[in-house]
mmCIF file of C-alpha atoms and ligand atoms in Angstrom:
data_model
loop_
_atom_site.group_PDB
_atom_site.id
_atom_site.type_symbol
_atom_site.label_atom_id
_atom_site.label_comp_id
_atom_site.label_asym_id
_atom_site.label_seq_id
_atom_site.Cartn_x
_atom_site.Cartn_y
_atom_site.Cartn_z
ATOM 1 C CA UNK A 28 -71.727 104.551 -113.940
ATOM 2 C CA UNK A 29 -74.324 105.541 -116.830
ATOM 3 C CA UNK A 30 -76.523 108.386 -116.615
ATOM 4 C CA UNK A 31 -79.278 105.805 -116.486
ATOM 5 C CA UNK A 32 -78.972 104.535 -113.214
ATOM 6 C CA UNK A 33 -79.667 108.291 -112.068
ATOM 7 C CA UNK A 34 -82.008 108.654 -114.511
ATOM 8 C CA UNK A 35 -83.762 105.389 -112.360
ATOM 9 C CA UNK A 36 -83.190 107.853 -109.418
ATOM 10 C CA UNK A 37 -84.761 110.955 -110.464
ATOM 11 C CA UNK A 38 -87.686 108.807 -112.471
ATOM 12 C CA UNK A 39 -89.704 109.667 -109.062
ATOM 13 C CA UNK A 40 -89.868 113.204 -109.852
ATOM 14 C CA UNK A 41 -88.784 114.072 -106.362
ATOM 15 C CA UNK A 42 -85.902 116.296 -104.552
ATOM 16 C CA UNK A 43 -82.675 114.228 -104.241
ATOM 17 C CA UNK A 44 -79.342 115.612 -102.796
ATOM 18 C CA UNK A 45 -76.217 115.437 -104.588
ATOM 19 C CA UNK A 46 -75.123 113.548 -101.681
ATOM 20 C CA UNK A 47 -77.762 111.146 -101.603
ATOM 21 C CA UNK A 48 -77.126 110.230 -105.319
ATOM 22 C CA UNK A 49 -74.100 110.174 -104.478
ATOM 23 C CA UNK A 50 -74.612 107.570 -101.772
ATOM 24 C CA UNK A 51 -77.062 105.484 -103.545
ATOM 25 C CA UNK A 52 -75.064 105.530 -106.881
ATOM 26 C CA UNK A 53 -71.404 104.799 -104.928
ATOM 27 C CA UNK A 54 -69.926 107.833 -106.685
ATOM 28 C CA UNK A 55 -68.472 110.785 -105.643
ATOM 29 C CA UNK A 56 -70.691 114.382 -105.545
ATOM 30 C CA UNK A 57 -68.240 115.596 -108.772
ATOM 31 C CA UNK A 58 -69.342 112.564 -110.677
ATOM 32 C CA UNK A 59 -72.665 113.180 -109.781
ATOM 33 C CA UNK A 60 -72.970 116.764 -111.041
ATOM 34 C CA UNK A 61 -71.277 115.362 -114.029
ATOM 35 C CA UNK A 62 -73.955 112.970 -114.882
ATOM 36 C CA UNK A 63 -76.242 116.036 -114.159
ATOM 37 C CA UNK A 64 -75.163 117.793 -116.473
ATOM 38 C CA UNK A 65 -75.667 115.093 -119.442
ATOM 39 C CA UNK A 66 -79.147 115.009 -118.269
ATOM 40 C CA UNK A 67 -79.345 118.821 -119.479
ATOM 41 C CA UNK A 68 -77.867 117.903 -122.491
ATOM 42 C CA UNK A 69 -80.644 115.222 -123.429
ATOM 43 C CA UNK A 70 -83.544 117.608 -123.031
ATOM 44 C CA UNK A 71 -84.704 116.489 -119.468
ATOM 45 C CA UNK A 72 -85.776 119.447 -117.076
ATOM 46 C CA UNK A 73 -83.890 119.479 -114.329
ATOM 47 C CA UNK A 74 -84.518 121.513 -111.115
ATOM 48 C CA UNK A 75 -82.077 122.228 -108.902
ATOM 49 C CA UNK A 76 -83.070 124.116 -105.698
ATOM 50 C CA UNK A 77 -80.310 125.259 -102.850
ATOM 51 C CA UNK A 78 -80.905 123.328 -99.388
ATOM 52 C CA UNK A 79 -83.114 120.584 -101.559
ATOM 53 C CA UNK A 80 -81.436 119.400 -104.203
ATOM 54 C CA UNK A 81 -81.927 118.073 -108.026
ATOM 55 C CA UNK A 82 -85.163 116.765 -109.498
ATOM 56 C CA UNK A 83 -87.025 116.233 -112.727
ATOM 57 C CA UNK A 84 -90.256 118.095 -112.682
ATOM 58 C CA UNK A 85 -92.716 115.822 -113.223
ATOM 59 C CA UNK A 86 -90.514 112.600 -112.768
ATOM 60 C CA UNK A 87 -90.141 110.109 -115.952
ATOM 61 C CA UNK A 88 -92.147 106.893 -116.829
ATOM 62 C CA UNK A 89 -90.060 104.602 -117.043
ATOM 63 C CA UNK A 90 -90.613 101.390 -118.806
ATOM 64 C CA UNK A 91 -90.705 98.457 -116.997
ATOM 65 C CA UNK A 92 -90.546 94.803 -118.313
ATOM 66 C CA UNK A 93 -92.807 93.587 -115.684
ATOM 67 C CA UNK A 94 -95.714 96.218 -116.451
ATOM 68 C CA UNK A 95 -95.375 95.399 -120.043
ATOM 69 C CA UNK A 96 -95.586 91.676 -120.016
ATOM 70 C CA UNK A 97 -98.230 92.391 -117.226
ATOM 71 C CA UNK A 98 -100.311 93.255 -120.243
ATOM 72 C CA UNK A 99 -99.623 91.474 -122.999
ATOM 73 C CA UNK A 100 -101.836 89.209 -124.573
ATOM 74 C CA UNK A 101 -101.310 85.280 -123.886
ATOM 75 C CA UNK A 102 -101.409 85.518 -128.399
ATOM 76 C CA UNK A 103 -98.620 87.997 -128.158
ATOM 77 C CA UNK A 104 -96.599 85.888 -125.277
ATOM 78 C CA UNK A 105 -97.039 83.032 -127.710
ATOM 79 C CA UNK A 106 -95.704 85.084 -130.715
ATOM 80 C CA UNK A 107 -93.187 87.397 -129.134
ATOM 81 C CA UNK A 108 -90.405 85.295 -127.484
ATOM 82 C CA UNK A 109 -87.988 88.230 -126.738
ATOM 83 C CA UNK A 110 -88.539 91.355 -125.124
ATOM 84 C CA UNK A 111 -85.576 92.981 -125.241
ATOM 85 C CA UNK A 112 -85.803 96.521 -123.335
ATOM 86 C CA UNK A 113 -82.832 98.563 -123.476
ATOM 87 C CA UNK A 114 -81.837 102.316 -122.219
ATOM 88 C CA UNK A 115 -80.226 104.246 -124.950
ATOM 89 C CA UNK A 116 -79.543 101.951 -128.536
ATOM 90 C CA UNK A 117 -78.622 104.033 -132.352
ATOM 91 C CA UNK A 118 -82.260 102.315 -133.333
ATOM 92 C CA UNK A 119 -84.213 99.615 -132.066
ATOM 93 C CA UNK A 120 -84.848 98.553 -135.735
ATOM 94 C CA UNK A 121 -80.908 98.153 -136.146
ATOM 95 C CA UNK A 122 -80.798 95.871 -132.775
ATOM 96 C CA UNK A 123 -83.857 93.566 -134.196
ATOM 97 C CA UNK A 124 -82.458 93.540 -137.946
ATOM 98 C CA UNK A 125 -79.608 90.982 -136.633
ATOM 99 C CA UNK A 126 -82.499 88.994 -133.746
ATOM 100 C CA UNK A 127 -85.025 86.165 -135.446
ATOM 101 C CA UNK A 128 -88.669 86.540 -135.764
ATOM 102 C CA UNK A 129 -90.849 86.986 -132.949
ATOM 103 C CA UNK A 130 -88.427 89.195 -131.331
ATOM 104 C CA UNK A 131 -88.831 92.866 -129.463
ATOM 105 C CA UNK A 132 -86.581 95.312 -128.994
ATOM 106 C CA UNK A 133 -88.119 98.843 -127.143
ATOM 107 C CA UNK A 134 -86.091 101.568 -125.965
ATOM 108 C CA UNK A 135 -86.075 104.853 -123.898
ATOM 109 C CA UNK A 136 -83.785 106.545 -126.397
ATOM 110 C CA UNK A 137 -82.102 106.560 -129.702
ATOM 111 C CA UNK A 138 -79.059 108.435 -130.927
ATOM 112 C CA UNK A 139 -80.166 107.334 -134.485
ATOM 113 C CA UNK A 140 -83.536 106.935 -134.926
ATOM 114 C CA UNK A 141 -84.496 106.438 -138.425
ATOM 115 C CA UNK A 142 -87.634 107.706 -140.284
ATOM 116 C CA UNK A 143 -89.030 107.320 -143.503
ATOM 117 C CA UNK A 144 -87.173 108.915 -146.890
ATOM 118 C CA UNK A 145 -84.027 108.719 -145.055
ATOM 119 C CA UNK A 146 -84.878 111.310 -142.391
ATOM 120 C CA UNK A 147 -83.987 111.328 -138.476
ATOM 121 C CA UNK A 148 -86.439 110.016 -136.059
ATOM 122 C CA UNK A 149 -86.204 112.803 -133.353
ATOM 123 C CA UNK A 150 -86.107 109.902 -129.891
ATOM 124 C CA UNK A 151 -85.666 112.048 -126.683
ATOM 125 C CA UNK A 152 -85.522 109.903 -123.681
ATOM 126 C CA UNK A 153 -87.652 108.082 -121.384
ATOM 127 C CA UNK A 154 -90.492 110.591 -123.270
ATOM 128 C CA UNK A 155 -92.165 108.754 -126.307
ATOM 129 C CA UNK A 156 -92.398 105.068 -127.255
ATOM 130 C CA UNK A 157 -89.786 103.624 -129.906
ATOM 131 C CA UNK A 158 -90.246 99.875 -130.367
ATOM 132 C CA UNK A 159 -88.778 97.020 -133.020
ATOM 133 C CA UNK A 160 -90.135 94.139 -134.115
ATOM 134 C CA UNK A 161 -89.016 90.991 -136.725
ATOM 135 C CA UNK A 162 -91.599 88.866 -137.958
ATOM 136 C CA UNK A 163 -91.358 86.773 -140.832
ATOM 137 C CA UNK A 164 -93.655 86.227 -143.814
ATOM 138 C CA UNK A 165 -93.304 83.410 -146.882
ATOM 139 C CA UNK A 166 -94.010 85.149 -150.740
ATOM 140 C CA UNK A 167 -91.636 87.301 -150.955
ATOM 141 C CA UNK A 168 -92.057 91.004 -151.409
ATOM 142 C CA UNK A 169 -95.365 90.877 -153.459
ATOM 143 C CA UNK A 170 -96.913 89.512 -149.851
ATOM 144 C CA UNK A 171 -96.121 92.326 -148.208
ATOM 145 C CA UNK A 172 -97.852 95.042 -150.692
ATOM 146 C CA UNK A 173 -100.032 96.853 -148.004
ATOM 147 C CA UNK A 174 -98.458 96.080 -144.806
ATOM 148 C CA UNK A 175 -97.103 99.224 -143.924
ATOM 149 C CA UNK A 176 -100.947 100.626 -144.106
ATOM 150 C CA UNK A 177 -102.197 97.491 -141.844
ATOM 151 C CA UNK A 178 -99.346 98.461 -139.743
ATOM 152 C CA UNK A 179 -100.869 101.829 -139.765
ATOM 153 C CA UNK A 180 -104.233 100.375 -138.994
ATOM 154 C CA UNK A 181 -102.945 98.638 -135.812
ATOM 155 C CA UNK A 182 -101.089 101.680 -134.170
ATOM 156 C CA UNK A 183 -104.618 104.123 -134.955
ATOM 157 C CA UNK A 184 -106.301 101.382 -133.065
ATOM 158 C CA UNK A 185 -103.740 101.510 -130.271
ATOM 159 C CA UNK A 186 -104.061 105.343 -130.061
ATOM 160 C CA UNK A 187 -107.720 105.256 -129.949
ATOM 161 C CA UNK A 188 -107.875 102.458 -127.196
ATOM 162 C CA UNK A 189 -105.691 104.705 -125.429
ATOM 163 C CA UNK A 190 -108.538 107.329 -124.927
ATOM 164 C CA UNK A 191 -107.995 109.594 -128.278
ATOM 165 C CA UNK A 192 -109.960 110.795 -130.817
ATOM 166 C CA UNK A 193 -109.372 112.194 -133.978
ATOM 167 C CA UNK A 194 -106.893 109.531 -134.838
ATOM 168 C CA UNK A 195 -106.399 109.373 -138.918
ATOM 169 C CA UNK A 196 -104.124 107.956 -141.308
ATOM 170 C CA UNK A 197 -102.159 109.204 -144.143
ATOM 171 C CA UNK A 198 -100.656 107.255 -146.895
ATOM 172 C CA UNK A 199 -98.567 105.477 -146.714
ATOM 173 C CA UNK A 200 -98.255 105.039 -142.777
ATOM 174 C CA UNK A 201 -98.364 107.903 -140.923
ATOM 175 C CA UNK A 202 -100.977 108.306 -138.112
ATOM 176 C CA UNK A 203 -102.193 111.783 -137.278
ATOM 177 C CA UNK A 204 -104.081 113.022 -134.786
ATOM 178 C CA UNK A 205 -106.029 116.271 -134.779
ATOM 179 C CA UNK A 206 -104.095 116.858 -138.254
ATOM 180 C CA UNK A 207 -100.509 116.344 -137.287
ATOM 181 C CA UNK A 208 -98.594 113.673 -136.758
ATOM 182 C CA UNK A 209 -98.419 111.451 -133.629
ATOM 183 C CA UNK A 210 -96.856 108.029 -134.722
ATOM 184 C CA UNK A 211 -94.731 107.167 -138.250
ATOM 185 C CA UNK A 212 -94.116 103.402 -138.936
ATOM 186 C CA UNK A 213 -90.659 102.145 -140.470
ATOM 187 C CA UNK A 214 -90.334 98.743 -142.638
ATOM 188 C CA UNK A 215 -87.178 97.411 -143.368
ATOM 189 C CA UNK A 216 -86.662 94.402 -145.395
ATOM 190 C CA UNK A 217 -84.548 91.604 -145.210
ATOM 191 C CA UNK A 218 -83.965 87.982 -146.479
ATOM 192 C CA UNK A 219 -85.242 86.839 -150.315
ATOM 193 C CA UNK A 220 -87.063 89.276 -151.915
ATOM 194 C CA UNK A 221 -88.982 86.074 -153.799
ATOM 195 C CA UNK A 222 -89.286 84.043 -151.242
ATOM 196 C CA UNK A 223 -89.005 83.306 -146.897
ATOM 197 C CA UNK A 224 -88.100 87.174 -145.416
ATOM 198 C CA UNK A 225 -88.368 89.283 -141.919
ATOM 199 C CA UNK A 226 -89.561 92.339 -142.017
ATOM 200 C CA UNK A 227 -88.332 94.657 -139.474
ATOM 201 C CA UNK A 228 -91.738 96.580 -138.153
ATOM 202 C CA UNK A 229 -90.581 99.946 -136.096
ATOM 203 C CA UNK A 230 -92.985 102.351 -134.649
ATOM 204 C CA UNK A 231 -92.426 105.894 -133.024
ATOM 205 C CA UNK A 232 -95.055 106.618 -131.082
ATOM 206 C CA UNK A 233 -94.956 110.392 -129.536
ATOM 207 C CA UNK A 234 -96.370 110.112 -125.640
ATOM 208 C CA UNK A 235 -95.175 112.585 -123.818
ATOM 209 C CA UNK A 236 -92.745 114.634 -125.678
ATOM 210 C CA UNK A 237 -90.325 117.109 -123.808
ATOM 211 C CA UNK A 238 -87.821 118.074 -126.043
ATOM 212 C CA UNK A 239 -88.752 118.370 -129.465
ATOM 213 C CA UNK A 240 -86.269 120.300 -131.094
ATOM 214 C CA UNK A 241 -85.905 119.282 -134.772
ATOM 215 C CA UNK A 242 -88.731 117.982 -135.846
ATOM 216 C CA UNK A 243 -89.756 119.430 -139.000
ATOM 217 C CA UNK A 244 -93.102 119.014 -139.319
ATOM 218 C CA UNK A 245 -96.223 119.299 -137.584
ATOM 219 C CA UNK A 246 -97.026 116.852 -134.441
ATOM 220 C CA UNK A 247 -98.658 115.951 -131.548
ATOM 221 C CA UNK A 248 -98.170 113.667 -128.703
ATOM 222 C CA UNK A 249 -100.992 111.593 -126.961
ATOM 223 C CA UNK A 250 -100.911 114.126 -123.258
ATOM 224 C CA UNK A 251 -102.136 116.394 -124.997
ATOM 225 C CA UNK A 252 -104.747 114.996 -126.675
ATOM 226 C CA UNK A 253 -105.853 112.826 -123.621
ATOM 227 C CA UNK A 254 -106.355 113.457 -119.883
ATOM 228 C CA UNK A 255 -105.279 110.185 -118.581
ATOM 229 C CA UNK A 256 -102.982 108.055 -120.425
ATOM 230 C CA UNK A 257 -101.852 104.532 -119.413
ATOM 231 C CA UNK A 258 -98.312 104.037 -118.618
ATOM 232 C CA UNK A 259 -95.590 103.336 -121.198
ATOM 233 C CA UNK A 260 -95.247 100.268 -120.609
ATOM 234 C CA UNK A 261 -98.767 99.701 -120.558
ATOM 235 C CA UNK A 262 -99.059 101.197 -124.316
ATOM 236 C CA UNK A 263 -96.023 99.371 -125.331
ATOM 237 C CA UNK A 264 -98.031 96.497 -124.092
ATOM 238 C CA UNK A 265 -101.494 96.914 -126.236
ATOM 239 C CA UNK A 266 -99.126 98.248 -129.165
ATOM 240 C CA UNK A 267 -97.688 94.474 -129.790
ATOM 241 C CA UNK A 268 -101.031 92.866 -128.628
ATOM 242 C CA UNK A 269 -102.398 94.512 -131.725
ATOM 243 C CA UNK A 270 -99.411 94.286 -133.917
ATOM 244 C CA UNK A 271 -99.200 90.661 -133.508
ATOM 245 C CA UNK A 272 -103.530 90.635 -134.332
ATOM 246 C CA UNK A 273 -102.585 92.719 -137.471
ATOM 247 C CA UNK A 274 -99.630 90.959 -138.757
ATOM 248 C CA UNK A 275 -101.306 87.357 -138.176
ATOM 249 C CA UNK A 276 -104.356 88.417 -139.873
ATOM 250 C CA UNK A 277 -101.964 89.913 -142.805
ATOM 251 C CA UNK A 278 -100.650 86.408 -143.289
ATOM 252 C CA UNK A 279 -103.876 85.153 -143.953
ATOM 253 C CA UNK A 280 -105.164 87.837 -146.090
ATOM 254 C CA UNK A 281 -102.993 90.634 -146.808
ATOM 255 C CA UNK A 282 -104.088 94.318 -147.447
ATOM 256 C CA UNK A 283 -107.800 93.164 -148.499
ATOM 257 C CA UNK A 284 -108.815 92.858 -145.017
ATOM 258 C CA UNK A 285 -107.601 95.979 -143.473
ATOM 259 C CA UNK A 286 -108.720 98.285 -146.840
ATOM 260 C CA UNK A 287 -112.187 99.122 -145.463
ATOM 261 C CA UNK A 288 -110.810 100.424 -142.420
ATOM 262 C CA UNK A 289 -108.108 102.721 -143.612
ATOM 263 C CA UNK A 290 -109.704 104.142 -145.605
ATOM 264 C CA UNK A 291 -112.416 105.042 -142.984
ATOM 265 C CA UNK A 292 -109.042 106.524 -140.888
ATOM 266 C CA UNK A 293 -108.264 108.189 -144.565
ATOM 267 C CA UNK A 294 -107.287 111.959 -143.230
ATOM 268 C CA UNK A 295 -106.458 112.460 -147.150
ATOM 269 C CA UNK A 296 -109.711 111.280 -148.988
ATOM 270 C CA UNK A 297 -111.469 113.340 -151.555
ATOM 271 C CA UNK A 298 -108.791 116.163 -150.919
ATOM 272 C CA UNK A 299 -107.111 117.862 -153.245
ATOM 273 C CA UNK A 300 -102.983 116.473 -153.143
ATOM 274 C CA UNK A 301 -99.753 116.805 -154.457
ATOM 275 C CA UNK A 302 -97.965 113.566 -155.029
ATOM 276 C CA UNK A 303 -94.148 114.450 -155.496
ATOM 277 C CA UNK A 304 -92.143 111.576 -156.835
ATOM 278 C CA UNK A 305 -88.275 112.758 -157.146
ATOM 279 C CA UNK A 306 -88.303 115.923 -159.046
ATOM 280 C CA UNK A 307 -92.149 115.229 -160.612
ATOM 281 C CA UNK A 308 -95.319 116.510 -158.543
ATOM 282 C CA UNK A 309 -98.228 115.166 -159.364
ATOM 283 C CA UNK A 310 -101.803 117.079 -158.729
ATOM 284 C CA UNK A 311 -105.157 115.493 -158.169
ATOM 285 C CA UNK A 312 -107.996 114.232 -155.821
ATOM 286 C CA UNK A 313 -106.747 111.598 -153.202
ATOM 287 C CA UNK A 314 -109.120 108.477 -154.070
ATOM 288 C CA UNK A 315 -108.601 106.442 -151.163
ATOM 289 C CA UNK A 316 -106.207 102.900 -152.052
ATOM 290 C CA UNK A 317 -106.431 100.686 -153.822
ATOM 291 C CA UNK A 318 -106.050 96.843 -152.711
ATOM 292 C CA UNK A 319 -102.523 96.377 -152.480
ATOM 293 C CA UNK A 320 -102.296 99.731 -150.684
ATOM 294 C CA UNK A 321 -101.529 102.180 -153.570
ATOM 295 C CA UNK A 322 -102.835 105.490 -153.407
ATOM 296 C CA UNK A 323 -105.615 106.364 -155.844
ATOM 297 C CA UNK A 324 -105.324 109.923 -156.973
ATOM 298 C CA UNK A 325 -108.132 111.329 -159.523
ATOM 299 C CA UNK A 326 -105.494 113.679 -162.275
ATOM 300 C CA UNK A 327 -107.423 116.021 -164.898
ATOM 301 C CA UNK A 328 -105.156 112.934 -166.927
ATOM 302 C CA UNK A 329 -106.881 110.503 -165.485
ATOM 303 C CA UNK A 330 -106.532 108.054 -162.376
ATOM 304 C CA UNK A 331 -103.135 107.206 -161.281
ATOM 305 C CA UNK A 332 -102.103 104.654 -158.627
ATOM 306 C CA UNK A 333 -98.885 105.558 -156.468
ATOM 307 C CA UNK A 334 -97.085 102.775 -154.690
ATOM 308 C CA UNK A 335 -94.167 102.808 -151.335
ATOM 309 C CA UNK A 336 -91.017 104.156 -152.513
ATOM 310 C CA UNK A 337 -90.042 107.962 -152.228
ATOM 311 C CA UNK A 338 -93.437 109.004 -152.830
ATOM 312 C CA UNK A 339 -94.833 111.506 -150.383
ATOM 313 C CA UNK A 340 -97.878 113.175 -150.060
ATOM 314 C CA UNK A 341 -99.451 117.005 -148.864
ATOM 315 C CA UNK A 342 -102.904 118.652 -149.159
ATOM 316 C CA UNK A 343 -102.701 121.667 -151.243
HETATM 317 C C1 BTN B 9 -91.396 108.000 -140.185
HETATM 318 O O1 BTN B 9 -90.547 108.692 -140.737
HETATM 319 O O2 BTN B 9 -92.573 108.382 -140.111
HETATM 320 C C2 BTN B 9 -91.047 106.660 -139.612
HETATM 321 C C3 BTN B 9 -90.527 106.769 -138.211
HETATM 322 C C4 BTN B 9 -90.234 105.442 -137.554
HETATM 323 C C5 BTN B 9 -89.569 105.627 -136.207
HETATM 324 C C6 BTN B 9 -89.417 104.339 -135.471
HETATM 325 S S1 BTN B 9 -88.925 104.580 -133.805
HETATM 326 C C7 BTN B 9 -88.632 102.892 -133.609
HETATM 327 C C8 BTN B 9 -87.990 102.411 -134.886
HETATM 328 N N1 BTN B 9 -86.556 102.588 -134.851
HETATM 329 C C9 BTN B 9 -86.138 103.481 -135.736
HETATM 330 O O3 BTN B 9 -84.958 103.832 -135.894
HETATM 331 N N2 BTN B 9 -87.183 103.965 -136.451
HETATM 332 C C10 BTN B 9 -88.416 103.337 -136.025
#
């Protein structure tokens, strides 16, 4: 039995007695406490009261494929054809990397979460949202200069539909709330670099976020920024109904479209940066971006325009 079928159990957030999990499960009361203990080990805060039993203060939102496809879109049923919603994966852009365009992968957890610059993407479970998708563009990578801001643009427009404000971007694709960091975007791509190739679009987004240990910067998640938020599933829902807005609208027109925009999200504009590239920092004035999506900064040497890559950016 996997820890997720109790995890199913507990998602109710009420009292539950070793033997009743026990019964409900068909395993024994050792195997139970077992399992009880993993949850421990993944963060999850688990109660256990004499004469009661074991809960999860609070209880877990689960995701549920019903509630998502409940709200999707009838463009994003058209666009999306797989939904693929798993427990615990490494990351959900590995499981969509080897799936064809158009198809979803969301998860509750991930042992390997990736992040930008080759860092960890800290994925706790059942807490935030960490979703996959493959879509395919023609042009090679010159088509794609930009997307990971539009990207950006679609998940600041998810977070603010969701009920918060103070939603900003910084270049290239985080999306910060309040000042610190609520969702970071991950493109990987695939295919001919001059020609037909998918792009693997992840997203982290933080909801509700329990156990943050190692996260090494700083963030927020959207509880505590608004009162009520929808469900998970709900959120994963509007997340691809906008994605698959954004990344249509990309095909037609690329980065011109969405420029106006970010830079009104802009959390960096007219500030004064450092740019480090490798060993090299660069200082300046953050200019906004330009209209493939490079940063603009202002130098005492003049302008210079910083694209993707290793490049990453702080306010001094
Ligand atoms: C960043 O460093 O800001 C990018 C983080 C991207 C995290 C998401 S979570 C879903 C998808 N799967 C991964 O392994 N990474 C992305």
């Amino acid at each position: 039995m996997s820890v997720e079928a109790l995890l199913q159990k507990l998602a109710d957030g009420e009292f539950h007695s070793g033997r009743a999990l026990g019964e409900a499960l068909a395993i024994s009361r050792t195997a139970v406490w077992k399992q009880l203990q993993k949850l421990e080990q993944m963060g999850l805060p688990l109660e256990s009261v004499k004469g009661r039993g074991y809960r999860l203060a609070g209880g877990l939102d689960l995701l549920s494929r019903g509630d998502v496809e409940a709200a999707l879109s009838a463009r994003a049923r058209e666009r999306l054809h797989t939904l693929d919603i798993r427990g615990v994966v490494d990351s959900t852009n590995a499981v969509v990397a080897d799936a064809d365009a158009g198809y979803v992968c969301a998860a509750e957890q991930q042992t390997a979460g990736r992040g930008r610059r080759g860092r960890q993407w800290v994925s706790p479970y059942g807490q935030n949202l960490y979703c996959s998708l493959l879509w395919e563009f023609e042009g090679g990578a010159a088509a794609l200069e930009g997307l990971s801001l539009a990207v950006g643009v679609a998940v600041a427009r998810v977070i603010r539909q969701a009920g918060a404000a103070g939603v900003q971007v910084k270049w290239p694709n985080d999306v910060l709330c309040d000042g610190r960091k609520m969702a970071g975007i991950l493109l990987e791509m695939q295919g001919d670099a001059a020609g037909r190739c998918q792009v693997v679009v992840g997203i982290g987004l933080n909801v509700a976020m329990r156990s943050a240990g190692g996260i090494d910067q700083p963030w927020v998640d959207l509880t505590s920024v608004v009162d009520e938020i929808p469900s998970r599933s709900r959120l994963l829902a509007y997340l691809l109904n906008e994605l698959v807005v954004v990344l249509e609208d990309f095909t037609v027109g690329g980065f011109a479209g969405f420029r106006r925009e970010w830079q009104q999200l802009d959390a960096f504009r007219g500030r004064e940066v450092a740019v480090r590239l490798g060993d090299d920092v660069v200082l300046g004035t953050s200019a906004g971006v330009d209209a493939g999506g490079g940063l603009i900064v202002e130098t005492v040497e003049g302008r210079r325009v910083f694209n993707g890559g290793e490049v990453s950016l702080r306010a001094v």
